[in-house]
Structures are given as structure tokens and as C-alpha cells.
CSV table of C-alpha atoms and ligand atoms in Angstrom, one decimal:
chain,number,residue,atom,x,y,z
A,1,UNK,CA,0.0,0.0,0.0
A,2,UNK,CA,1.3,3.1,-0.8
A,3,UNK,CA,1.0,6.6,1.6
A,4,UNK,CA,-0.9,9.0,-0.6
A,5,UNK,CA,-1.7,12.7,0.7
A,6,UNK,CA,-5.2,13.2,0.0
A,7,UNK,CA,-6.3,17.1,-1.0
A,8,UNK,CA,-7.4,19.1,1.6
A,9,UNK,CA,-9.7,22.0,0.8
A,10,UNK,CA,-10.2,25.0,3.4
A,11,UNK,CA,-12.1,28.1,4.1
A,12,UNK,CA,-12.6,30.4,7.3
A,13,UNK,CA,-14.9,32.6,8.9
A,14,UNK,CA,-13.8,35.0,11.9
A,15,UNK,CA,-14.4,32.1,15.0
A,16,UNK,CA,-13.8,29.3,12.4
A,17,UNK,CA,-11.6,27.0,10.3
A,18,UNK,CA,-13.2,24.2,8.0
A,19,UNK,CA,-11.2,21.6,6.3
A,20,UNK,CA,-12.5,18.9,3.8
A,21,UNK,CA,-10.8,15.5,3.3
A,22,UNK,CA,-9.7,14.4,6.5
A,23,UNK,CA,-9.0,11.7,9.6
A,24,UNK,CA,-7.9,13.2,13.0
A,25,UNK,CA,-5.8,13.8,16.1
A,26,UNK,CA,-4.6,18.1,17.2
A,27,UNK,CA,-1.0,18.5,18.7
A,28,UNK,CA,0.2,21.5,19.6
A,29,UNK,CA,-1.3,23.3,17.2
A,30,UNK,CA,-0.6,20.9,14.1
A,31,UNK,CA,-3.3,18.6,13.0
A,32,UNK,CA,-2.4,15.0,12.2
A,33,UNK,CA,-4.5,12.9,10.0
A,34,UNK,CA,-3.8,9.2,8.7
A,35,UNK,CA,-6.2,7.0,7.4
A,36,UNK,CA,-7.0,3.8,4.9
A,37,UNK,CA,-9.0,4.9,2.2
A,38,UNK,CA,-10.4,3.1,-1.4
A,39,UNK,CA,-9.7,6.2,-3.8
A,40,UNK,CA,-9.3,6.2,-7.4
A,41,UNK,CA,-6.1,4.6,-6.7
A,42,UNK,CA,-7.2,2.3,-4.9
A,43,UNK,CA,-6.7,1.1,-1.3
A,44,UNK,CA,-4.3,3.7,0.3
A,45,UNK,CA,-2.7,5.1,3.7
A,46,UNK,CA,-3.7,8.7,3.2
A,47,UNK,CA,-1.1,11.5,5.8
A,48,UNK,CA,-0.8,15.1,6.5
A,49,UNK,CA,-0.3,17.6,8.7
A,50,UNK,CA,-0.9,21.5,9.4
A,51,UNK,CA,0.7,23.5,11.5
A,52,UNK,CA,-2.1,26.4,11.8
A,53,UNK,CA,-0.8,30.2,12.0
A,54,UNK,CA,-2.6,31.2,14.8
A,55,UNK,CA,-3.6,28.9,17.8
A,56,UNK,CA,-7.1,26.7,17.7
A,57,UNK,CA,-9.0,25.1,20.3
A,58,UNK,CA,-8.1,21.8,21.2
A,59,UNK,CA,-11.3,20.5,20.6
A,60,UNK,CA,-11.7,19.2,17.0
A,61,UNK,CA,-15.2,18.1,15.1
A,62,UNK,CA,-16.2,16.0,12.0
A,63,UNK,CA,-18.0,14.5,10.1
A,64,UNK,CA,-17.7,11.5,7.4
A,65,UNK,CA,-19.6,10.7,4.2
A,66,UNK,CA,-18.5,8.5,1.4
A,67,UNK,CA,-16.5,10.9,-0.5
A,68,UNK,CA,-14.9,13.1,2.3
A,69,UNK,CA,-14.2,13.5,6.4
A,70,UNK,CA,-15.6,17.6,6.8
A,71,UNK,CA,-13.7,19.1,9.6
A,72,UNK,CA,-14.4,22.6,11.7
A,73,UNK,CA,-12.1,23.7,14.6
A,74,UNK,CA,-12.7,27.0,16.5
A,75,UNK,CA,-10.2,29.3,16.5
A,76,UNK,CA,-8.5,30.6,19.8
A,77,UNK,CA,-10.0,34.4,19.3
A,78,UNK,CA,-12.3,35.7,16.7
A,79,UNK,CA,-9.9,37.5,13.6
A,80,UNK,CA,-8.9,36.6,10.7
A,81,UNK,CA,-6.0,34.7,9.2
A,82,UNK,CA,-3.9,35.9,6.0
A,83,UNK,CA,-3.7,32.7,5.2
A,84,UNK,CA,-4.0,28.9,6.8
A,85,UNK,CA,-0.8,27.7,8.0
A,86,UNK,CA,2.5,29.0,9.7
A,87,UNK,CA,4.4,27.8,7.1
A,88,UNK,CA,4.5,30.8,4.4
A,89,UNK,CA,4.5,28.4,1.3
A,90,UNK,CA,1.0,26.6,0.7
A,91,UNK,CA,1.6,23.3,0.8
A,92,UNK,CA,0.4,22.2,-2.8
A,93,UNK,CA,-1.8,19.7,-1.4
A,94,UNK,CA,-4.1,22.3,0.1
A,95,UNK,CA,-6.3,24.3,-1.8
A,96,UNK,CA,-9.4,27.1,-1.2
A,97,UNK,CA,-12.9,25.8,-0.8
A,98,UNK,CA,-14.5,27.3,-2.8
A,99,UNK,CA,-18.1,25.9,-2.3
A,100,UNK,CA,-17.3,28.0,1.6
A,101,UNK,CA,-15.4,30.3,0.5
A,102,UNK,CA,-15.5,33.8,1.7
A,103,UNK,CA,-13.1,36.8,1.9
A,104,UNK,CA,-12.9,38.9,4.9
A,105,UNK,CA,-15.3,41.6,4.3
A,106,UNK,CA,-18.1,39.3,3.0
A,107,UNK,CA,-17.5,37.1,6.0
A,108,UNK,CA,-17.4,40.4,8.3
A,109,UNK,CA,-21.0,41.7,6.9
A,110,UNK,CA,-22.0,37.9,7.8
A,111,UNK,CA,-20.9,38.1,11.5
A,112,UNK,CA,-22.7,41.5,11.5
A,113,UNK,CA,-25.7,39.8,10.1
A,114,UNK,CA,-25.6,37.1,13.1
A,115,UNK,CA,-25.1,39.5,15.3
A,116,UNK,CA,-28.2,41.9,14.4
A,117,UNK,CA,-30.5,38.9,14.6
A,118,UNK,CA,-29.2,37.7,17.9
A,119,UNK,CA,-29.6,41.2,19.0
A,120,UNK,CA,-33.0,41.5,17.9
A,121,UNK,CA,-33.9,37.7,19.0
A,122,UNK,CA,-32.6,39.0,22.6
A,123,UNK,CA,-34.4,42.5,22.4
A,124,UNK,CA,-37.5,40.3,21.5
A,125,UNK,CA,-37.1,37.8,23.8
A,126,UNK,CA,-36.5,40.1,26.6
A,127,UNK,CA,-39.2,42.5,26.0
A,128,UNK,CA,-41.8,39.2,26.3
A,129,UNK,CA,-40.5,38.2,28.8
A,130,UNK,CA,-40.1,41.5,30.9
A,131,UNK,CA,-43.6,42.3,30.1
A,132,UNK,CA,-46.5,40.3,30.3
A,133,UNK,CA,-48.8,42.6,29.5
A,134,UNK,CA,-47.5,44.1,26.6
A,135,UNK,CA,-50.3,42.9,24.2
A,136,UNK,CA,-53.1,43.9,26.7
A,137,UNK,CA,-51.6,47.5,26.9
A,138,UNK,CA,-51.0,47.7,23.0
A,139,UNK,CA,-54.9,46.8,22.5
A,140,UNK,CA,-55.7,49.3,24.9
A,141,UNK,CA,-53.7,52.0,23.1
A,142,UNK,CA,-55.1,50.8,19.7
A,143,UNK,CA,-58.7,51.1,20.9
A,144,UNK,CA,-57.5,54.5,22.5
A,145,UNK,CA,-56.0,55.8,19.3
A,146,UNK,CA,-59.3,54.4,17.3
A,147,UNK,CA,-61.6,56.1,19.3
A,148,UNK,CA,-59.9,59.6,18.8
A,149,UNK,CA,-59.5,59.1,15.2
A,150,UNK,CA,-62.6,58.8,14.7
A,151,UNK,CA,-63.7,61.4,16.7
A,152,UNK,CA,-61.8,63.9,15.3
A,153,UNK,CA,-62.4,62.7,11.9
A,154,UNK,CA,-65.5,63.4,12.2
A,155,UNK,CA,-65.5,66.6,13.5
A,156,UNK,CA,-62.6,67.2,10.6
A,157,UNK,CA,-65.4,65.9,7.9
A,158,UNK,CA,-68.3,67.9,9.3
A,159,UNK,CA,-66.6,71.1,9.1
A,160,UNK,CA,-64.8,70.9,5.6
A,161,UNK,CA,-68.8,69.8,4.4
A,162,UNK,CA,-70.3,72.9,6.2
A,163,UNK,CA,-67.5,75.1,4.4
A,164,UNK,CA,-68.3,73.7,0.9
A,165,UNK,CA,-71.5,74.2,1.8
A,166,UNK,CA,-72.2,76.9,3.0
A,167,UNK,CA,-68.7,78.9,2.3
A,168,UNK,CA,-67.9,81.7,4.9
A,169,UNK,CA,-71.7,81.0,6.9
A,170,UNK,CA,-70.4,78.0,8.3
A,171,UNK,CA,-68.0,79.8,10.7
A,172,UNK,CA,-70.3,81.2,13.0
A,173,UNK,CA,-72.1,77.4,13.7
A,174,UNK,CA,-68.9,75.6,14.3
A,175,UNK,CA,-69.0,75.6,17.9
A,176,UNK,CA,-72.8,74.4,17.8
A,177,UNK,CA,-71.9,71.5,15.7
A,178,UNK,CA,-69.0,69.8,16.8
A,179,UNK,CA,-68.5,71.1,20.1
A,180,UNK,CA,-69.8,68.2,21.9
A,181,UNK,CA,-67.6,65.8,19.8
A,182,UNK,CA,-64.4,68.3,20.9
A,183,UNK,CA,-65.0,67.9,24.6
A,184,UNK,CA,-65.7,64.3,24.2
A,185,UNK,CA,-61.9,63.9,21.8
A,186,UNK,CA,-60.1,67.1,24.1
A,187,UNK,CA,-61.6,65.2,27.8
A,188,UNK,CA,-60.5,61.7,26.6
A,189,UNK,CA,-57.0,63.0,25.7
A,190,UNK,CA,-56.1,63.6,29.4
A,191,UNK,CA,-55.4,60.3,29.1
A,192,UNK,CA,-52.2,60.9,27.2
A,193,UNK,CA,-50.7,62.9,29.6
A,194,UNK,CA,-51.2,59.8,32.0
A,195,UNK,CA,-50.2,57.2,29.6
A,196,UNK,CA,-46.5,58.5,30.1
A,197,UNK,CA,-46.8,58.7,33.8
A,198,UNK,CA,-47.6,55.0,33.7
A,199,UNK,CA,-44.7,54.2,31.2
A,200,UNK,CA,-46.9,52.9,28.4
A,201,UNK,CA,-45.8,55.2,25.9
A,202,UNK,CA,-42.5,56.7,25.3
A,203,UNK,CA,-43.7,60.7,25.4
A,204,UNK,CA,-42.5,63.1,27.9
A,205,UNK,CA,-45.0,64.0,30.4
A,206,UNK,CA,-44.2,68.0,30.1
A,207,UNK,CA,-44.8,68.3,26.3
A,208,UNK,CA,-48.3,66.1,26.8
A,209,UNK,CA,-49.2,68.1,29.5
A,210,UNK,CA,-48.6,71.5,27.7
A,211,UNK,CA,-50.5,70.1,24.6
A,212,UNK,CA,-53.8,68.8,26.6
A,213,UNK,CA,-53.9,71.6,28.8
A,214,UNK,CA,-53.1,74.1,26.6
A,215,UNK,CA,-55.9,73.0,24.5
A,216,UNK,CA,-58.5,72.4,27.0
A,217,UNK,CA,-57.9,76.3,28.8
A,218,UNK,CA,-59.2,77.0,25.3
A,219,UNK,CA,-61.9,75.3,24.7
A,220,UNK,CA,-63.0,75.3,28.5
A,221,UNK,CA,-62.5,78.2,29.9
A,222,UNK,CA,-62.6,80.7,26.4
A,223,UNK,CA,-65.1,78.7,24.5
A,224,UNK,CA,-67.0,76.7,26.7
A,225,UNK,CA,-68.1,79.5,29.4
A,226,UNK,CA,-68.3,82.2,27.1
A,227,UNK,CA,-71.6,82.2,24.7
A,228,UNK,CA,-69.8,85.3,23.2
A,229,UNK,CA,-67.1,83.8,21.9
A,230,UNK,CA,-69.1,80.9,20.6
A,231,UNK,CA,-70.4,81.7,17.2
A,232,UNK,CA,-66.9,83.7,16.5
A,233,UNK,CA,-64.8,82.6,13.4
A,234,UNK,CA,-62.1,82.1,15.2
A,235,UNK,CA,-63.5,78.7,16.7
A,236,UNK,CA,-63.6,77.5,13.4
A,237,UNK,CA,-59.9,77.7,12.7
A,238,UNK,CA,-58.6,76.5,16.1
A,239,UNK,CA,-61.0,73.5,15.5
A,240,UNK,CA,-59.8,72.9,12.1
A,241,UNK,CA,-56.0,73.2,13.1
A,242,UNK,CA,-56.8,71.0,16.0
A,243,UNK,CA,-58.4,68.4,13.8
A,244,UNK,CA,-56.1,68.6,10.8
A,245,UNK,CA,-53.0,67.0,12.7
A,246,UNK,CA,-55.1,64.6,14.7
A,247,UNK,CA,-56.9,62.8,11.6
A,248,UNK,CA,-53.0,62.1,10.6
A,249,UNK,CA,-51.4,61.4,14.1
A,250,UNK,CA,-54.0,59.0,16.0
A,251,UNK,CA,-53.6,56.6,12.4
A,252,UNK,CA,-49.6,56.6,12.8
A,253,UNK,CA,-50.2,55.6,16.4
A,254,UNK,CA,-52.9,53.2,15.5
A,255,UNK,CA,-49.9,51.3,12.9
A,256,UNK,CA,-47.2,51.8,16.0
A,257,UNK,CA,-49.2,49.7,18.2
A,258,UNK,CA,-49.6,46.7,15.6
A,259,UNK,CA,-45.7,46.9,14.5
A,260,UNK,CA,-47.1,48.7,11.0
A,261,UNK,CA,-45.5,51.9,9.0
A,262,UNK,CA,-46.6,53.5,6.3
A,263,UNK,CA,-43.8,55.8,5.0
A,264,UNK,CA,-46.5,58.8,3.9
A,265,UNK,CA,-48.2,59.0,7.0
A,266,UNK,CA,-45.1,59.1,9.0
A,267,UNK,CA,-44.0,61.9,6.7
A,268,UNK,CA,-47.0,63.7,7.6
A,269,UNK,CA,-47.2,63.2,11.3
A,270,UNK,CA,-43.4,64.5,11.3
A,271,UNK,CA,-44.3,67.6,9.0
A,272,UNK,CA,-46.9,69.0,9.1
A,273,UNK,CA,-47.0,70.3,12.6
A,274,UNK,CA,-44.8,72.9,11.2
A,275,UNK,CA,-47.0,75.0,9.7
A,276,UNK,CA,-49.6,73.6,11.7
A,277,UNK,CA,-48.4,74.3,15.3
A,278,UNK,CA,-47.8,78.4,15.0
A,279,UNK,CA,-50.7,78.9,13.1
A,280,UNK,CA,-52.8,76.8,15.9
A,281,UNK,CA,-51.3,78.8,18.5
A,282,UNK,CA,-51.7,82.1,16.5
A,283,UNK,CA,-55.4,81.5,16.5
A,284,UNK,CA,-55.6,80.4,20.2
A,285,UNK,CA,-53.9,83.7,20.8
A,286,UNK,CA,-56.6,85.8,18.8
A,287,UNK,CA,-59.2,83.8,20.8
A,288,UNK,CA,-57.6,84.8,23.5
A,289,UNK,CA,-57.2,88.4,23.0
A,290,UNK,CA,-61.0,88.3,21.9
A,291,UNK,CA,-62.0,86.8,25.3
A,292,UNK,CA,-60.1,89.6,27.1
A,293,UNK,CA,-63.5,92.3,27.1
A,294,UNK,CA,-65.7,89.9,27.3
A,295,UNK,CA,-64.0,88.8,31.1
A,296,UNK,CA,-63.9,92.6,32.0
A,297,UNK,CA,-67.3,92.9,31.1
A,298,UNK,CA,-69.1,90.0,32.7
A,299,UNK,CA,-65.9,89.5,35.4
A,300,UNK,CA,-66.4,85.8,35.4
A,301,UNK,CA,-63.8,84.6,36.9
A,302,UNK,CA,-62.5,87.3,38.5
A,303,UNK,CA,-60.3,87.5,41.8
A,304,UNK,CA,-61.9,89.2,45.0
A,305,UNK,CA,-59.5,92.3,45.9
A,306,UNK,CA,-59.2,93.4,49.4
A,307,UNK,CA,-61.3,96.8,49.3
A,308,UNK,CA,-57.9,98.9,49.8
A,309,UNK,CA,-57.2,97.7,46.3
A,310,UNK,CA,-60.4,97.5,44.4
A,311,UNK,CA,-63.0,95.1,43.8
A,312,UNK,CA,-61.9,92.6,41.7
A,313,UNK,CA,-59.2,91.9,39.5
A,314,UNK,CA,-60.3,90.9,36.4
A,315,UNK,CA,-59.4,87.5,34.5
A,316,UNK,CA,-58.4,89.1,31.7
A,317,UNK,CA,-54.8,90.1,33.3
A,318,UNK,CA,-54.4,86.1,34.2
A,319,UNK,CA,-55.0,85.9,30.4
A,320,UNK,CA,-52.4,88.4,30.1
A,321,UNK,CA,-50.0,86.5,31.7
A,322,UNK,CA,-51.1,82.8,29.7
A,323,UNK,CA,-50.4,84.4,26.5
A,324,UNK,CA,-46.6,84.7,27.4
A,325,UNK,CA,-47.0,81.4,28.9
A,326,UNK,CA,-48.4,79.8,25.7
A,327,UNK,CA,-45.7,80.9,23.4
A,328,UNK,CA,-42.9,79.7,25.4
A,329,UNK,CA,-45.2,76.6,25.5
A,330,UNK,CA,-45.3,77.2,22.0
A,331,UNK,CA,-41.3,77.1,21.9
A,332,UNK,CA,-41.1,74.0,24.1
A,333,UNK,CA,-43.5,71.9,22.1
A,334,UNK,CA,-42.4,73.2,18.6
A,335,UNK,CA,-38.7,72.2,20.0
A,336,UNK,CA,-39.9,69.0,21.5
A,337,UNK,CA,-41.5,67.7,17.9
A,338,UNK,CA,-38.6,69.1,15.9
A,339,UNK,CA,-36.2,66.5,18.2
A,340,UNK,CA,-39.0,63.8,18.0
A,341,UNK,CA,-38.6,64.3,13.6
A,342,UNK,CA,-35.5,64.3,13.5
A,343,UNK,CA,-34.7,61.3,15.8
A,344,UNK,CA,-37.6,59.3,13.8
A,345,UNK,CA,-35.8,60.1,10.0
A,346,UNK,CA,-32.6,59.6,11.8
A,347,UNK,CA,-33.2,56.1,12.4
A,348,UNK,CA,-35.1,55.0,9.3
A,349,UNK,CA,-32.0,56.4,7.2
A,350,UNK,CA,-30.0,54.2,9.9
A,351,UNK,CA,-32.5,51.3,9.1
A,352,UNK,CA,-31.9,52.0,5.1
A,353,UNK,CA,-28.5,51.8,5.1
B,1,LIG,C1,-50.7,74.8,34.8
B,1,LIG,C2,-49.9,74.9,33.6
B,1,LIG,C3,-50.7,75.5,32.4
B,1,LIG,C4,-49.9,75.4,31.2
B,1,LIG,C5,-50.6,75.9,30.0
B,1,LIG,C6,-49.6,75.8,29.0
B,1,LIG,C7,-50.1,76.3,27.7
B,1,LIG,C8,-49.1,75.9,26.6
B,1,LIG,C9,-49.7,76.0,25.3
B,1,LIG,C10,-49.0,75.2,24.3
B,1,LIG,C11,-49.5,75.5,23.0
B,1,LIG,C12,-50.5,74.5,22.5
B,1,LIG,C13,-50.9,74.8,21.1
B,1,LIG,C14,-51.6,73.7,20.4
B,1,LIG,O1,-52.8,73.5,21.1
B,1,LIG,C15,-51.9,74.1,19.0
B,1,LIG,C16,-52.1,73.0,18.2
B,1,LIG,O2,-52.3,71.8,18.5
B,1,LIG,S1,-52.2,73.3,16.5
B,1,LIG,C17,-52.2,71.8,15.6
B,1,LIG,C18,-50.9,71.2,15.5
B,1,LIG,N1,-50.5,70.6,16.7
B,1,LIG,C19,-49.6,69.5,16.7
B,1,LIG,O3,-49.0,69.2,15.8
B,1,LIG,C20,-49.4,68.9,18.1
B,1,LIG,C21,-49.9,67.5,18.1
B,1,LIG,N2,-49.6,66.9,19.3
B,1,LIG,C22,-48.5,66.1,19.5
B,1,LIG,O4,-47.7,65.8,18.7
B,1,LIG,C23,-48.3,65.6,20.9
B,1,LIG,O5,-49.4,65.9,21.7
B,1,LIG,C24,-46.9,66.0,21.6
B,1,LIG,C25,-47.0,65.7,23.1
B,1,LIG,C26,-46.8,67.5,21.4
B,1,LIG,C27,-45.8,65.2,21.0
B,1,LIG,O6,-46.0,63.9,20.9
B,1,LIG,P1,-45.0,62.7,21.4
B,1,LIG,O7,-44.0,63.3,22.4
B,1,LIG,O8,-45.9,61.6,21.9
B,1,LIG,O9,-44.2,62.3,20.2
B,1,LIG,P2,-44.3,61.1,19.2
B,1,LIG,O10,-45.6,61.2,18.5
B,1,LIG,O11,-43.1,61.0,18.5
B,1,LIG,O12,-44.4,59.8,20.2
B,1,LIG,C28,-43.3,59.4,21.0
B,1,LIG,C29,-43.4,57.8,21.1
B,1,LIG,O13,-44.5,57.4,21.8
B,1,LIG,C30,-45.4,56.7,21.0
B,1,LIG,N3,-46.8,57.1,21.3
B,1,LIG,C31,-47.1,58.3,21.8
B,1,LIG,N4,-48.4,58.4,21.9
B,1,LIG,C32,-48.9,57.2,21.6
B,1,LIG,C33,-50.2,56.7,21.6
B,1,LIG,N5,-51.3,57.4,21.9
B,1,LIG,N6,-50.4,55.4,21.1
B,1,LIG,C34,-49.3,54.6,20.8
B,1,LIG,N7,-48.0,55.1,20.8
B,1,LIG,C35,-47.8,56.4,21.2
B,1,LIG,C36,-45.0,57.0,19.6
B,1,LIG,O14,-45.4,56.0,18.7
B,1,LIG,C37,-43.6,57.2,19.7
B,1,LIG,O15,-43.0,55.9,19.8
B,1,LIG,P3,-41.5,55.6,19.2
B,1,LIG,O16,-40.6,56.4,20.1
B,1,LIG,O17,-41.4,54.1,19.3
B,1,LIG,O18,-41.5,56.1,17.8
């Protein structure tokens, strides 16, 4: 019998070596293999050895079939060799696998691609596991977001019909046609500035509370307890500004809670706010300034003075004072959402690239 030395084909990734053609024992460094083989040259002793470049664990695993012995061995630490063995010259039984065969960066974006799903596997994993409840709270922020859509959808509809309708006419009746539906959408979204207190949504508790409240001094206190103010045009643009971003948001909420994007929407939940946001707080200012004569005239609301210093002080200067309050509101909020777009396209480019 003669001692034949069979070929030997290799590839690598960063934590491994493979080898084809083989029969096994690992020796300080340097893998031995003999075997009896029937080969196209018949029956045969079949020898070699490697000396590796850099050090592999001891332990070494194959795997037979008829035409081949398929070996891995892990490497010591994760890099990546120039080449297999110390010595510089190939040996010229040794050749590349090529049915394996990578080179270092496509083997790199492979290790990153393991390493994003085991990431994600984890991040999933975890967030089951760390919450329970996570289903019952999305539901309850679906039905939430649901309910507000359609709520100011329809309040959103009924005004743009009115104004086809009946043009300029239709400003005077806003209040008396969708007010009900406002303080039914404007009551329920208290709940968003609780939602954050109770960690099921990632908003800051400020900005939510300067939004709700913000909105419900207006319709409360200016619209709701003055019958003056209620057939003024200016209710129609607050409610239409109001309703214009909501009939977008609550829908890109809605997708959130079931893992769903569409790119347009979140375009327009991002964008539109700014033209939106100034010109909603411009008109709450004019309502506000409107309100001012109507207070001094009827002094609802208005403080009891000690007699030394009048009657009463009317609610008009508090109003006064909330107009400087709502633009730096108006500053805070307009700041908030420009962080909130630009962290949201930030990570989708991330995501694209
Ligand atoms: C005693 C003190 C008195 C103080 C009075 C102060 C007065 C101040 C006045 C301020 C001026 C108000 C003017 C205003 O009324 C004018 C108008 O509204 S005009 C119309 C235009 N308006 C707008 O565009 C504002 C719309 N509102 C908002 O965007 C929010 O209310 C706001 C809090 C401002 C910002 O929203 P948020 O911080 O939540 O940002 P995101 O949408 O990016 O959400 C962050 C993450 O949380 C998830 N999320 C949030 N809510 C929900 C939900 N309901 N359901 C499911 N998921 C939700 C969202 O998906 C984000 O998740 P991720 O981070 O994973 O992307």
C-alpha cells in the first residue's frame, strides 16, 4: 500500500476553520491525519499535517460521508487569518474551498448579520419576557387611538362639508356642531398625559401636559363658558387646526401599536406640525385676545381684591399672563416635535442603510 496525501480544501470565517478530506488527532497546534482509504487509486494510507498560523482550540469536530471526512475547529480568538498555515509556502496539497469560501469583508457583513439577529432575537425575547402585559396594553392604546381618530375625523369631515356648503356661513355654527364631539376627543386626551406617567408610551410627560392643557384652557375656559365667543370665526380655525394634525397622528399611532408603517403618513405626522403648530397657537392667541373684554365685562372669573385695592381683578390680566405662557409653551412643544422628527428620520436612514 502506498501513503498518498489526499487534498485538503479550506475556508474560514472570523471564530472558524473548516477543512474537507480528512482523519484526526490536534497536537500543539498541528493537525495530524492518517487514514486507509479506497480512492481512485485504490486502497491507500492517506497522511498530512498543518501547522495552523494562529492557535485553535483543542477540541476538534467532524464529520464522514463517502467521498470526504468535513472538519471545523474553532479558532483561539475571533480574527482573521492571512492565510491557513505557519508555514509561508501553501503546501500544494491544500487548496481554497471554494463551495465556503469567503473573503474577509463578505465574511465580516456575515458576522454582522448574526449579530443583528441575535440582537433582535434577545431585544424580543426580553421585552416578552419582561412584560407580560404588553399585548393587553398595546390593545388598549389601539382602541384609544381608534376612538380619537374617529372622533376627530368626524369633526374634521363635518366642518370641511359645512364650508363647501355653505362657504364663509359655516364659521359662525362651528362651535354648535362639533362642540360636543371636541369635549368628548379634548376630555379623553387627558389620558395621554397619564399614559407616560404609567410608562406605556415613550412621550415626555411635560410636552403632553402643555399640549392637553393648553388645549382644554381654550376650549374650556374661552369657548366653553363664554356664549360670546361661541359663534366667532375664530372657533372654526382653532378646531380645524386642532383636527387637521389629529386625523393624521392617532392613524400613525394606530400602525405603531400593531408593528405597522406607512412611510406617507409618517411623513406627515413629522411635517406637518410645522406649519400647523404656529398657526394653531396664533389663532388660540386671537381667541384669547378676543375673550379679554368679554372677562372685563361680565368679570367671570375674576379674583376678589381686598377693598384697599379695588374690587376685583379681572381674568383678563391672568390671560395676560397665559399668552406669554403659551408661546414659550409654543417654543417648548415646537422644540420637542422638531427632536421627536429628526430622531424618527434619523433612524429609518440608519435602518436603510
Ligand atoms: C398649569 C400649567 C398650564 C400650562 C398651560 C400651557 C399652555 C401651553 C400652550 C402650548 C401651545 C399648544 C398649542 C396647540 O394647542 C396648538 C395645536 O395643537 S395646533 C395643531 C398642530 N398641533 C400639533 O401638531 C401637536 C400635536 N400633538 C403632539 O404631537 C403631541 O401631543 C406632543 C406631546 C406635542 C408630541 O407627541 P409625542 O411626544 O408623543 O411624540 P411622538 O408622536 O413622536 O411619540 C413618541 C413615542 O410614543 C409613542 N406614542 C405616543 N403616543 C402614543 C399613543 N397614543 N399610542 C401609541 N403610541 C404612542 C409614539 O409611537 C412614539 O414611539 P416611538 O418612540 O417608538 O417612535
Amino acid at each position: 500500500m502506498q501513503t498518498l496525501t489526499p487534498h485538503v480544501y479550506w475556508a474560514q470565517r472570523h471564530g472558524d476553520v473548516y477543512l474537507r478530506n480528512l482523519d484526526i488527532s490536534l497536537q500543539e497546534n498541528t493537525l495530524q491525519f492518517k487514514a486507509q482509504g479506497h480512492g481512485a487509486k485504490g486502497n491507500n494510507h492517506y497522511e498530512f499535517c498543518l501547522e495552523f498560523l494562529e492557535p485553535v482550540q483543542p477540541k476538534v469536530s467532524h464529520k464522514s460521508t463517502q467521498r470526504q471526512v468535513n472538519i471545523k475547529l474553532l479558532k483561539q480568538t475571533e480574527d482573521w487569518w492571512p492565510r491557513l498555515t505557519l508555514q509561508e509556502k501553501k503546501p500544494l496539497f491544500l487548496a481554497p474551498d471554494f463551495d465556503r469560501w469567503q473573503d474577509e469583508s463578505d465574511a465580516e457583513k456575515e458576522l454582522q448579520a448574526k449579530e443583528e439577529q441575535r440582537i433582535n432575537k434577545i431585544s424580543v425575547e426580553s421585552r416578552i419576557r419582561k412584560d407580560p402585559y404588553l399585548g393587553l396594553k398595546k390593545g388598549y392604546l389601539f382602541m384609544y387611538n381608534l376612538v380619537q381618530f374617529l372622533g376627530f375625523s368626524w369633526i374634521f369631515v363635518n366642518m370641511t362639508v359645512r364650508l363647501f356648503i355653505l362657504g364663509q356661513d359655516s364659521f359662525s355654527d362651528t362651535f354648535h356642531t362639533t362642540a360636543d364631539m371636541m369635549y368628548f376627543c379634548q376630555m379623553m386626551a387627558v389620558i395621554e398625559i397619564i399614559n407616560p406617567l404609567l410608562g406605556l408610551v415613550r412621550t415626555g410627560f411635560f410636552p403632553a401636559m402643555l399640549q392637553v392643557t393648553g388645549r382644554n384652557v381654550i376650549l374650556f375656559v374661552i369657548f366653553g363658558s363664554l356664549e360670546e365667543m361661541q359663534n366667532k370665526s375664530v372657533v372654526f380655525f382653532v378646531f380645524y387646526l386642532w383636527s387637521t394634525i389629529e386625523i393624521f397622528r392617532y392613524p400613525f399611532y394606530m400602525l405603531a401599536c400593531i408593528d405597522t408603517e406607512w412611510k406617507l403618513l409618517t411623513w406627515l405626522r413629522y411635517t406637518i406640525w410645522i406649519p400647523l403648530y404656529p398657526m394653531g397657537v396664533i389663532a388660540e392667541a386671537v381667541a384669547v385676545i378676543q375673550s379679554m373684554p368679554v372677562f372685563d365685562e361680565t368679570r367671570l372669573y375674576s379674583l376678589p381684591l381686598p377693598k384697599a385695592l379695588g374690587q376685583s381683578l379681572s381674568f383678563s390680566y391672568i390671560l395676560h399672563l397665559y399668552l406669554v405662557i403659551m408661546f414659550l409653551g409654543l417654543f417648548v412643544n415646537f422644540r420637542h416635535l422638531y427632536k421627536q422628527r429628526k430622531r424618527r428620520f434619523r433612524s429609518r436612514k440608519r435602518k436603510a442603510n
